[in-house]
Tab-separated table of C-alpha atoms and ligand atoms in Angstrom:
chain	number	residue	atom	x	y	z
A	1	MET	CA	93.715	72.477	155.668
A	2	ARG	CA	93.121	74.052	152.410
A	3	ALA	CA	95.139	73.909	149.500
A	4	ARG	CA	94.603	77.621	148.290
A	5	PRO	CA	93.121	80.687	149.608
A	6	LEU	CA	89.255	80.922	148.624
A	7	VAL	CA	88.117	83.678	146.492
A	8	ALA	CA	85.120	84.272	148.817
A	9	ALA	CA	87.270	84.603	151.595
A	10	PHE	CA	88.881	87.562	150.108
A	11	VAL	CA	86.016	88.849	148.954
A	12	ALA	CA	84.415	89.064	152.124
A	13	ALA	CA	87.986	90.470	153.367
A	14	LEU	CA	87.338	93.632	150.731
A	15	LEU	CA	83.733	93.939	151.625
A	16	LEU	CA	84.477	94.200	154.996
A	17	GLY	CA	87.637	96.491	155.061
A	18	SER	CA	89.731	94.044	156.243
A	19	LEU	CA	91.921	93.663	152.827
A	20	GLY	CA	94.990	94.428	154.230
A	21	THR	CA	95.061	91.194	156.500
A	22	GLY	CA	95.211	89.215	153.947
A	23	CYS	CA	92.153	87.379	155.031
A	24	SER	CA	88.948	87.838	156.391
A	25	GLU	CA	89.906	86.714	160.531
A	26	SER	CA	90.591	90.136	161.959
A	27	LYS	CA	86.821	91.493	161.127
A	28	SER	CA	85.187	92.833	164.413
A	29	GLU	CA	81.856	92.082	165.165
A	30	ALA	CA	80.512	95.662	165.120
A	31	GLU	CA	82.295	96.041	160.957
A	32	VAL	CA	79.875	92.953	160.202
A	33	GLU	CA	77.240	94.390	161.799
A	34	ARG	CA	77.747	97.321	160.007
A	35	ALA	CA	78.674	95.892	156.689
A	36	VAL	CA	76.256	97.372	154.099
A	37	ALA	CA	75.794	93.921	151.903
A	38	LEU	CA	76.908	94.922	148.358
A	39	THR	CA	73.818	94.623	146.079
A	40	GLY	CA	73.645	94.770	142.208
A	41	PHE	CA	75.665	92.493	140.408
A	42	LEU	CA	74.916	92.848	136.495
A	43	ASN	CA	74.966	90.697	134.969
A	44	SER	CA	75.918	88.078	137.657
A	45	PRO	CA	76.296	87.932	141.458
A	46	PRO	CA	80.141	87.365	141.566
A	47	GLU	CA	81.546	83.811	141.688
A	48	ALA	CA	82.923	82.838	145.254
A	49	GLU	CA	85.566	80.951	142.834
A	50	ASP	CA	87.361	80.617	139.833
A	51	LEU	CA	85.742	77.362	138.045
A	52	ASP	CA	88.778	74.481	137.742
A	53	ARG	CA	87.496	72.022	135.561
A	54	SER	CA	90.159	69.595	136.880
A	55	ALA	CA	89.519	69.975	140.542
A	56	ASP	CA	87.499	67.105	141.886
A	57	VAL	CA	86.994	68.888	144.957
A	58	ALA	CA	85.334	72.307	144.936
A	59	ARG	CA	85.659	74.304	148.291
A	60	PHE	CA	84.088	77.305	149.308
A	61	GLU	CA	83.609	79.322	152.762
A	62	LEU	CA	80.742	81.105	153.569
A	63	THR	CA	79.950	83.292	156.480
A	64	ALA	CA	76.111	84.356	157.704
A	65	ALA	CA	76.243	87.869	159.290
A	66	PRO	CA	73.968	90.340	160.407
A	67	ALA	CA	74.137	92.914	157.359
A	68	THR	CA	72.537	96.515	156.450
A	69	VAL	CA	70.949	95.124	153.238
A	70	ALA	CA	70.212	97.476	150.262
A	71	PHE	CA	66.730	95.763	148.752
A	72	GLY	CA	66.226	98.124	145.884
A	73	GLU	CA	65.758	101.788	147.088
A	74	GLY	CA	65.508	101.181	150.594
A	75	THR	CA	67.837	99.415	153.104
A	76	ALA	CA	67.005	97.031	156.135
A	77	ASP	CA	68.536	95.384	158.830
A	78	GLY	CA	69.113	91.786	156.978
A	79	TYR	CA	71.483	89.163	156.919
A	80	ALA	CA	73.904	88.208	154.089
A	81	TYR	CA	76.248	85.479	152.805
A	82	ASN	CA	79.505	86.862	152.816
A	83	GLY	CA	78.355	90.550	153.247
A	84	GLN	CA	76.388	89.911	149.798
A	85	VAL	CA	72.838	89.628	148.606
A	86	PRO	CA	72.443	87.217	146.979
A	87	GLY	CA	75.084	85.476	148.011
A	88	PRO	CA	77.833	84.309	146.131
A	89	THR	CA	77.367	82.189	142.867
A	90	LEU	CA	78.906	78.770	143.409
A	91	ARG	CA	80.116	77.416	140.187
A	92	VAL	CA	81.363	73.671	140.209
A	93	PRO	CA	81.896	71.017	137.136
A	94	VAL	CA	79.571	68.415	137.378
A	95	GLY	CA	81.204	64.881	139.484
A	96	ALA	CA	83.091	67.399	142.037
A	97	THR	CA	82.530	67.025	145.444
A	98	VAL	CA	81.492	70.217	146.688
A	99	GLU	CA	82.349	71.650	150.214
A	100	VAL	CA	81.342	74.425	152.080
A	101	GLU	CA	82.392	75.506	155.164
A	102	LEU	CA	79.450	77.650	156.807
A	103	THR	CA	80.523	80.013	159.671
A	104	ASN	CA	77.602	81.257	161.692
A	105	ASP	CA	78.395	84.685	162.682
A	106	LEU	CA	74.524	85.646	163.150
A	107	ASP	CA	73.159	85.683	166.702
A	108	VAL	CA	70.482	82.730	165.909
A	109	PRO	CA	71.194	79.266	164.699
A	110	THR	CA	71.144	78.716	160.676
A	111	THR	CA	71.913	75.545	158.391
A	112	ILE	CA	72.231	75.387	154.257
A	113	HIS	CA	70.027	73.766	152.297
A	114	TRP	CA	70.877	72.844	148.854
A	115	HIS	CA	68.051	72.811	146.870
A	116	GLY	CA	67.197	70.833	144.688
A	117	VAL	CA	70.791	68.782	144.924
A	118	ASP	CA	70.007	64.894	145.987
A	119	VAL	CA	73.055	64.666	148.991
A	120	PRO	CA	72.938	63.086	152.011
A	121	VAL	CA	70.459	63.334	154.358
A	122	ALA	CA	73.274	64.941	156.902
A	123	MET	CA	73.835	67.488	154.910
A	124	ASP	CA	70.420	68.042	153.804
A	125	GLY	CA	70.068	71.203	156.297
A	126	ALA	CA	67.007	70.064	158.042
A	127	PRO	CA	67.284	70.625	161.666
A	128	TRP	CA	66.063	66.922	162.419
A	129	ASN	CA	68.823	65.453	160.381
A	130	SER	CA	72.116	67.096	160.758
A	131	GLY	CA	71.287	69.934	163.733
A	132	VAL	CA	71.343	73.434	163.348
A	133	VAL	CA	74.915	75.643	163.189
A	134	GLU	CA	74.977	77.297	166.496
A	135	PRO	CA	76.017	80.663	166.588
A	136	GLY	CA	79.916	80.868	166.551
A	137	ASP	CA	80.427	77.498	165.438
A	138	SER	CA	80.973	76.442	161.905
A	139	PHE	CA	80.177	73.362	159.779
A	140	THR	CA	81.409	71.699	156.547
A	141	TYR	CA	78.451	70.604	154.171
A	142	SER	CA	80.137	68.023	151.762
A	143	PHE	CA	78.156	66.158	148.808
A	144	VAL	CA	78.712	65.200	145.156
A	145	ALA	CA	77.135	67.421	142.585
A	146	ASP	CA	76.175	64.418	140.355
A	147	ARG	CA	73.516	66.267	138.274
A	148	ALA	CA	74.061	69.815	135.692
A	149	GLY	CA	71.948	72.118	136.649
A	150	THR	CA	70.802	75.527	138.301
A	151	PHE	CA	69.902	75.401	142.228
A	152	TRP	CA	70.036	77.091	145.010
A	153	TYR	CA	71.198	77.658	148.668
A	154	HIS	CA	69.317	78.795	151.584
A	155	PRO	CA	68.866	78.097	155.338
A	156	HIS	CA	66.336	75.789	156.865
A	157	PHE	CA	65.864	76.552	160.156
A	158	ASP	CA	63.479	79.683	160.521
A	159	THR	CA	63.420	79.208	156.880
A	160	HIS	CA	60.526	81.836	156.258
A	161	ARG	CA	62.329	84.710	158.201
A	162	GLN	CA	66.186	83.931	157.199
A	163	VAL	CA	65.590	83.732	153.402
A	164	ASP	CA	63.504	86.813	153.159
A	165	LEU	CA	66.149	88.681	155.614
A	166	GLY	CA	68.601	88.269	152.642
A	167	LEU	CA	70.536	84.849	153.119
A	168	TYR	CA	70.365	82.942	149.229
A	169	GLY	CA	72.425	82.269	146.942
A	170	THR	CA	73.308	80.181	143.644
A	171	LEU	CA	74.841	76.829	142.882
A	172	ILE	CA	75.555	76.493	139.383
A	173	VAL	CA	76.511	72.792	138.335
A	174	GLU	CA	78.473	72.738	134.922
A	175	GLU	CA	77.513	70.221	132.080
A	176	SER	CA	81.278	68.329	131.615
A	177	SER	CA	81.395	69.966	128.114
A	178	PRO	CA	79.102	73.306	128.456
A	179	PRO	CA	77.571	74.713	125.474
A	180	ALA	CA	79.213	77.399	123.828
A	181	PHE	CA	77.072	80.409	124.969
A	182	ASP	CA	78.751	83.758	124.318
A	183	GLU	CA	77.432	84.488	128.144
A	184	ASP	CA	75.879	82.661	130.942
A	185	TRP	CA	74.286	84.986	133.776
A	186	VAL	CA	72.592	84.296	136.622
A	187	LEU	CA	69.447	86.665	137.596
A	188	VAL	CA	68.278	85.794	141.053
A	189	PHE	CA	64.920	87.618	141.691
A	190	ASP	CA	63.026	88.583	144.867
A	191	THR	CA	60.719	91.312	146.503
A	192	ALA	CA	61.851	94.333	148.097
A	193	ALA	CA	58.431	94.742	150.451
A	194	GLU	CA	58.725	91.467	152.093
A	195	ALA	CA	61.935	92.635	153.464
A	196	LEU	CA	60.862	96.144	153.661
A	197	SER	CA	57.352	95.937	154.908
A	198	THR	CA	57.520	95.245	158.812
A	199	GLU	CA	59.796	95.766	161.665
A	200	GLY	CA	62.832	93.162	161.873
A	201	GLY	CA	62.386	92.635	157.863
A	202	HIS	CA	60.057	89.841	158.388
A	203	ALA	CA	56.709	90.423	156.250
A	204	ASP	CA	53.299	87.740	156.468
A	205	CYS	CA	52.999	87.979	152.569
A	206	HIS	CA	49.767	88.804	153.098
A	207	GLY	CA	50.463	91.319	150.597
A	208	ALA	CA	51.278	89.023	147.850
A	209	ARG	CA	47.549	88.284	147.435
A	210	ARG	CA	47.852	91.978	145.726
A	211	PRO	CA	50.208	92.249	142.756
A	212	ILE	CA	53.688	92.233	143.259
A	213	ARG	CA	55.404	95.524	141.819
A	214	ASP	CA	58.744	95.465	143.140
A	215	TRP	CA	60.811	92.911	142.049
A	216	LEU	CA	64.485	92.958	142.419
A	217	VAL	CA	66.798	91.317	139.798
A	218	ASN	CA	70.147	90.393	141.517
A	219	GLY	CA	69.229	93.807	144.169
A	220	ILE	CA	68.195	95.875	141.715
A	221	GLN	CA	64.946	97.512	140.457
A	222	ASN	CA	64.516	97.191	136.574
A	223	PRO	CA	68.191	97.063	135.501
A	224	SER	CA	69.733	97.321	132.441
A	225	LEU	CA	71.634	94.385	131.124
A	226	ASP	CA	74.501	94.530	128.686
A	227	ALA	CA	75.157	92.434	125.905
A	228	PRO	CA	76.897	92.570	122.915
A	229	ALA	CA	74.545	92.516	120.166
A	230	GLY	CA	74.719	89.131	118.445
A	231	ALA	CA	74.898	87.280	121.350
A	232	ARG	CA	73.648	83.850	122.740
A	233	VAL	CA	73.232	84.805	126.421
A	234	ARG	CA	72.530	81.426	128.724
A	235	ALA	CA	70.255	83.362	131.527
A	236	ARG	CA	69.939	81.262	134.806
A	237	LEU	CA	66.856	82.805	136.814
A	238	ILE	CA	66.036	81.628	140.214
A	239	ASN	CA	62.821	82.700	142.159
A	240	ALA	CA	64.164	83.319	145.520
A	241	SER	CA	61.347	85.299	146.945
A	242	ASN	CA	59.157	83.975	149.369
A	243	CYS	CA	55.703	84.544	148.053
A	244	GLY	CA	56.115	86.240	144.480
A	245	TYR	CA	55.303	84.616	141.233
A	246	LEU	CA	56.627	85.468	138.148
A	247	SER	CA	54.865	85.065	134.771
A	248	LEU	CA	56.988	85.243	131.788
A	249	SER	CA	55.992	86.201	128.113
A	250	GLY	CA	58.003	83.605	126.091
A	251	GLU	CA	58.428	85.858	123.264
A	252	LEU	CA	61.731	86.808	123.914
A	253	ALA	CA	63.281	83.709	124.995
A	254	ARG	CA	63.144	80.251	124.650
A	255	GLN	CA	63.727	77.634	127.669
A	256	ILE	CA	66.069	75.270	127.615
A	257	GLY	CA	66.686	74.384	131.131
A	258	GLY	CA	64.101	73.739	134.066
A	259	ASP	CA	64.879	72.912	138.055
A	260	GLN	CA	66.745	70.165	137.339
A	261	GLY	CA	69.157	71.261	134.507
A	262	ARG	CA	68.924	70.937	130.660
A	263	LEU	CA	65.376	69.894	129.070
A	264	SER	CA	64.826	67.045	126.979
A	265	ALA	CA	63.477	69.785	124.345
A	266	PRO	CA	63.333	73.202	124.019
A	267	VAL	CA	60.014	75.281	125.015
A	268	ASP	CA	59.147	78.167	122.789
A	269	GLY	CA	56.723	80.714	122.782
A	270	GLU	CA	55.029	79.583	125.910
A	271	GLU	CA	54.362	81.859	128.911
A	272	LEU	CA	56.440	80.937	132.159
A	273	VAL	CA	55.119	80.631	135.390
A	274	LEU	CA	58.049	80.768	137.682
A	275	GLY	CA	56.711	79.962	141.377
A	276	PRO	CA	59.348	80.650	144.876
A	277	GLY	CA	61.866	78.363	144.861
A	278	ASP	CA	61.864	77.454	140.835
A	279	ARG	CA	64.184	77.725	138.604
A	280	VAL	CA	64.547	78.396	134.738
A	281	GLU	CA	67.287	78.490	132.174
A	282	LEU	CA	66.999	80.410	129.043
A	283	GLU	CA	68.390	81.242	126.075
A	284	TRP	CA	68.460	84.440	124.686
A	285	ALA	CA	69.358	85.258	121.117
A	286	VAL	CA	70.214	89.388	121.459
A	287	GLY	CA	70.020	91.262	118.186
A	288	THR	CA	70.755	95.065	117.848
A	289	GLU	CA	66.753	96.133	120.032
A	290	PRO	CA	66.910	96.642	123.402
A	291	ARG	CA	63.848	94.305	124.789
A	292	THR	CA	62.159	94.672	128.013
A	293	LEU	CA	61.936	91.305	130.136
A	294	GLU	CA	58.544	91.357	131.313
A	295	THR	CA	56.350	89.666	133.738
A	296	GLY	CA	52.193	89.174	133.964
A	297	MET	CA	50.770	89.649	137.179
A	298	HIS	CA	50.613	86.433	139.293
A	299	THR	CA	49.777	86.465	142.784
A	300	VAL	CA	49.447	83.241	144.959
A	301	SER	CA	45.980	83.283	143.846
A	302	GLY	CA	46.848	82.729	140.142
A	303	PRO	CA	47.040	85.046	137.333
A	304	VAL	CA	45.424	88.327	137.680
A	305	PRO	CA	44.008	89.515	134.667
A	306	GLY	CA	43.791	93.306	133.762
A	307	TYR	CA	46.946	94.710	135.044
A	308	PRO	CA	49.702	95.759	132.988
A	309	SER	CA	52.879	93.264	132.771
A	310	LEU	CA	55.657	94.949	134.636
A	311	PRO	CA	59.075	95.554	133.070
A	312	LEU	CA	61.570	93.064	134.946
A	313	ALA	CA	65.096	94.194	133.339
A	314	THR	CA	66.184	95.661	130.146
A	315	ILE	CA	68.526	93.864	127.885
A	316	ASN	CA	70.169	96.528	126.013
A	317	PRO	CA	72.632	95.668	123.363
A	318	ALA	CA	75.438	97.231	122.121
A	319	GLY	CA	77.031	97.346	118.459
A	320	SER	CA	75.359	95.976	115.173
A	321	ALA	CA	75.632	92.416	114.685
A	322	PRO	CA	72.097	90.409	113.807
A	323	ARG	CA	70.096	88.513	116.012
A	324	PRO	CA	71.367	85.074	115.895
A	325	ASP	CA	69.676	81.535	115.090
A	326	TRP	CA	69.738	79.466	118.741
A	327	LEU	CA	72.205	77.415	119.639
A	328	GLU	CA	72.547	73.888	118.185
A	329	LEU	CA	72.163	71.433	121.509
A	330	ASP	CA	71.754	68.217	121.954
A	331	TYR	CA	67.661	67.410	122.932
A	332	SER	CA	66.881	63.882	123.592
A	333	ALA	CA	63.222	64.749	122.843
A	334	ASP	CA	62.466	61.783	125.043
A	335	PRO	CA	59.030	60.774	126.016
A	336	PRO	CA	57.584	61.271	129.665
A	337	THR	CA	57.232	58.107	131.366
A	338	ASN	CA	53.675	56.231	131.190
A	339	ASP	CA	52.113	56.325	134.037
A	340	PRO	CA	51.921	53.319	135.925
A	341	MET	CA	48.401	53.980	137.103
A	342	HIS	CA	48.915	53.005	140.469
A	343	THR	CA	49.420	55.408	143.237
A	344	ASP	CA	51.732	54.861	146.547
A	345	ILE	CA	50.981	58.624	147.905
A	346	VAL	CA	48.398	61.038	147.598
A	347	TYR	CA	49.105	64.408	149.202
A	348	THR	CA	45.891	66.941	149.460
A	349	LEU	CA	46.581	70.393	149.506
A	350	SER	CA	44.687	72.820	151.743
A	351	GLY	CA	44.067	76.024	153.785
A	352	SER	CA	42.967	79.327	153.695
A	353	ASN	CA	44.279	82.638	153.668
A	354	ARG	CA	41.465	83.384	156.035
A	355	THR	CA	43.063	81.129	159.188
A	356	ASP	CA	46.465	81.114	157.663
A	357	ARG	CA	46.705	77.286	158.212
A	358	TRP	CA	47.985	75.251	155.724
A	359	LEU	CA	47.388	71.840	155.569
A	360	ILE	CA	49.285	68.652	153.909
A	361	SER	CA	46.807	65.765	154.148
A	362	GLY	CA	44.927	67.740	156.757
A	363	GLU	CA	47.684	67.937	159.110
A	364	LEU	CA	49.701	70.841	160.353
A	365	PHE	CA	53.639	70.159	160.560
A	366	PRO	CA	55.029	69.046	162.789
A	367	GLU	CA	52.007	66.915	163.789
A	368	ILE	CA	52.163	64.900	160.768
A	369	THR	CA	52.285	61.239	159.619
A	370	VAL	CA	55.459	59.882	158.197
A	371	GLN	CA	55.033	58.368	154.902
A	372	SER	CA	57.353	55.619	153.969
A	373	VAL	CA	58.866	54.084	151.329
A	374	SER	CA	61.517	51.821	150.272
A	375	LEU	CA	65.110	52.386	148.701
A	376	GLY	CA	64.726	51.428	145.191
A	377	GLN	CA	60.944	51.668	144.943
A	378	GLN	CA	59.235	53.765	142.122
A	379	VAL	CA	57.074	55.925	144.220
A	380	VAL	CA	53.928	57.742	141.715
A	381	ILE	CA	53.059	60.664	144.635
A	382	GLU	CA	49.408	62.543	143.739
A	383	VAL	CA	49.181	65.797	144.393
A	384	ARG	CA	45.901	67.612	144.854
A	385	ASN	CA	45.329	71.062	145.705
A	386	LEU	CA	41.750	71.699	147.032
A	387	SER	CA	42.706	75.010	148.261
A	388	PRO	CA	42.097	78.617	146.505
A	389	THR	CA	45.673	78.997	146.395
A	390	GLU	CA	48.290	77.940	144.085
A	391	HIS	CA	51.124	75.954	146.356
A	392	PRO	CA	54.502	75.135	144.724
A	393	PHE	CA	55.111	71.259	145.825
A	394	HIS	CA	59.069	70.705	146.769
A	395	LEU	CA	60.469	67.512	148.067
A	396	HIS	CA	63.768	66.886	149.531
A	397	GLY	CA	66.611	64.727	148.449
A	398	HIS	CA	64.877	63.312	145.304
A	399	ALA	CA	64.065	64.786	141.817
A	400	PHE	CA	60.508	64.194	140.350
A	401	GLU	CA	59.181	63.222	137.338
A	402	VAL	CA	56.117	65.165	136.192
A	403	LEU	CA	53.696	62.152	134.507
A	404	SER	CA	50.916	64.735	134.359
A	405	VAL	CA	48.417	67.564	135.221
A	406	ASN	CA	44.934	67.184	135.261
A	407	GLY	CA	45.688	63.994	133.482
A	408	GLU	CA	47.200	65.558	130.569
A	409	PRO	CA	51.339	64.094	130.012
A	410	PRO	CA	53.857	66.794	129.292
A	411	ALA	CA	55.197	67.214	125.713
A	412	HIS	CA	58.364	65.425	126.765
A	413	TYR	CA	60.079	63.735	129.814
A	414	ARG	CA	60.189	66.713	132.863
A	415	LEU	CA	62.391	66.224	135.981
A	416	GLU	CA	61.669	68.879	138.404
A	417	ASP	CA	62.286	69.281	142.633
A	418	THR	CA	59.396	72.358	142.886
A	419	TYR	CA	56.592	72.304	140.961
A	420	ASN	CA	53.914	74.780	141.180
A	421	VAL	CA	50.566	73.227	141.373
A	422	GLY	CA	47.545	75.516	140.080
A	423	VAL	CA	44.264	76.335	142.068
A	424	HIS	CA	42.126	72.762	142.056
A	425	GLU	CA	45.403	70.934	139.399
A	426	VAL	CA	46.128	67.361	139.958
A	427	VAL	CA	49.991	66.213	139.511
A	428	ARG	CA	50.885	63.101	139.428
A	429	LEU	CA	54.756	62.739	140.042
A	430	LEU	CA	56.969	59.862	139.580
A	431	MET	CA	60.088	59.431	142.271
A	432	HIS	CA	63.102	56.880	142.345
A	433	ALA	CA	63.503	56.573	146.107
A	434	ASP	CA	67.202	56.299	145.666
A	435	ASN	CA	68.271	58.402	148.719
A	436	PRO	CA	67.764	56.748	152.038
A	437	GLY	CA	66.564	59.366	155.134
A	438	ASP	CA	63.503	61.365	156.183
A	439	TRP	CA	63.046	64.070	153.656
A	440	MET	CA	61.211	67.182	154.134
A	441	THR	CA	58.368	67.579	152.123
A	442	HIS	CA	56.732	71.274	151.257
A	443	CYS	CA	55.300	74.226	150.003
A	444	HIS	CA	57.872	76.691	149.007
A	445	ILE	CA	55.674	79.601	149.535
A	446	LEU	CA	57.936	80.207	152.594
A	447	PRO	CA	54.585	81.492	155.056
A	448	HIS	CA	52.680	78.333	154.190
A	449	ALA	CA	55.425	76.427	155.141
A	450	ASP	CA	55.991	78.079	158.295
A	451	GLY	CA	52.028	77.790	158.991
A	452	GLY	CA	52.051	73.801	158.513
A	453	MET	CA	52.374	73.248	155.055
A	454	MET	CA	54.915	70.456	155.591
A	455	THR	CA	55.377	66.632	155.744
A	456	VAL	CA	58.012	64.285	156.042
A	457	LEU	CA	58.815	61.302	153.503
A	458	ARG	CA	61.043	58.518	154.824
A	459	VAL	CA	62.591	56.237	152.585
A	460	THR	CA	64.037	53.259	154.149
A	461	GLU	CA	67.260	50.834	153.745
B	1	C2O	CU1	64.451	75.625	149.157
B	1	C2O	CU2	62.618	72.687	151.823
B	1	C2O	O1	63.202	74.047	150.142
B	2	CU	CU1	64.935	72.079	149.066
B	3	CU	CU1	51.485	76.803	149.519
């Protein structure tokens, strides 16, 4: 039994027009199907539940159901969690046990994967580990949120299609004493064309070789974000698109976090490429002038010079307080680990847009060789990209340290779970194998993963 009514259920009830009953149980299938997914949450998608720092179990309910989803100007027959795209933001204190009951009101199976969180393998949402949640069924995911950071959740069954249609949301794990930002924004990026371009809402992303011009932020094209002048804003950016790349200029903001929470040192003034699946935490010091967040043109094939930048969102300050200094944060400034100079696993990435076959080490999933490592092993993985496109390399169940890119170590210790490997780049990663199971390892350009660019890394007990 649940200790208290859930805000998520309340929000769902509100959206589905069944509020009078005080619960969401009375919704008819027709109501679910016709519910128009609420979009346009500024400056953040609503939270599924109030953050209760004293709670050691954070419980949520998510219902996946068909919905008419507003993607920018257009609508599409899509899918939504609790009637909204992006799905609710789940915010929990670090160390909490997270319990999420997923109800599947779709007419196809689904699962939830907790991207970036080192959950037990049975909670990972990979069909071969935990099976799928059949239509009409429920399943409760349970795991400990043991690292603070910005994570996200999405299905891992028919992944390309289900994510494309609108099934994704944010999981925020807060630090035990969060820094004193004035605002904490969640900005989820997706592209409208992916969902709108083909019947059934399922795009193949071929268009992604051309620059994308229709980015949505929390469902809105080029929204205006309100902030008090003089505020320090923490902005958590999630690239939930299947194929789109963001390339943010560094002049507006300072990067304070990556895939796996806060960085060991801030990054100022550098261009930031955010591939599919990537997250970044920025600090914005808001002055009195409106500022536009822009993306340079970047496709799966890399940067596209000669195109003007595209506005993503405009930050509109109210008031006259001057731009503040950066917030004083604790940075360890740890150096990267020295490369152990051996290699346990080499993954080569190859394939071509012409054949739409995308391979890891010459193999197409599911005809793959499972690589095994033992629990406790320090595993050095070398990823070599031999293909003409970039690939966000993603590993389940473990974060990894970036040891070097083309032989060059990063300036500071850097932990990630999704790393965009540029054309012809060689990236060396260090993974501490501390989570037993058969883990998905794949490119997060979801049509690439569907086209075979996926393998399995086994951590044996
Ligand atoms: Cu977002 Cu298999 O991951
Ligand atoms: Cu993942
Ligand atoms: Cu790829």
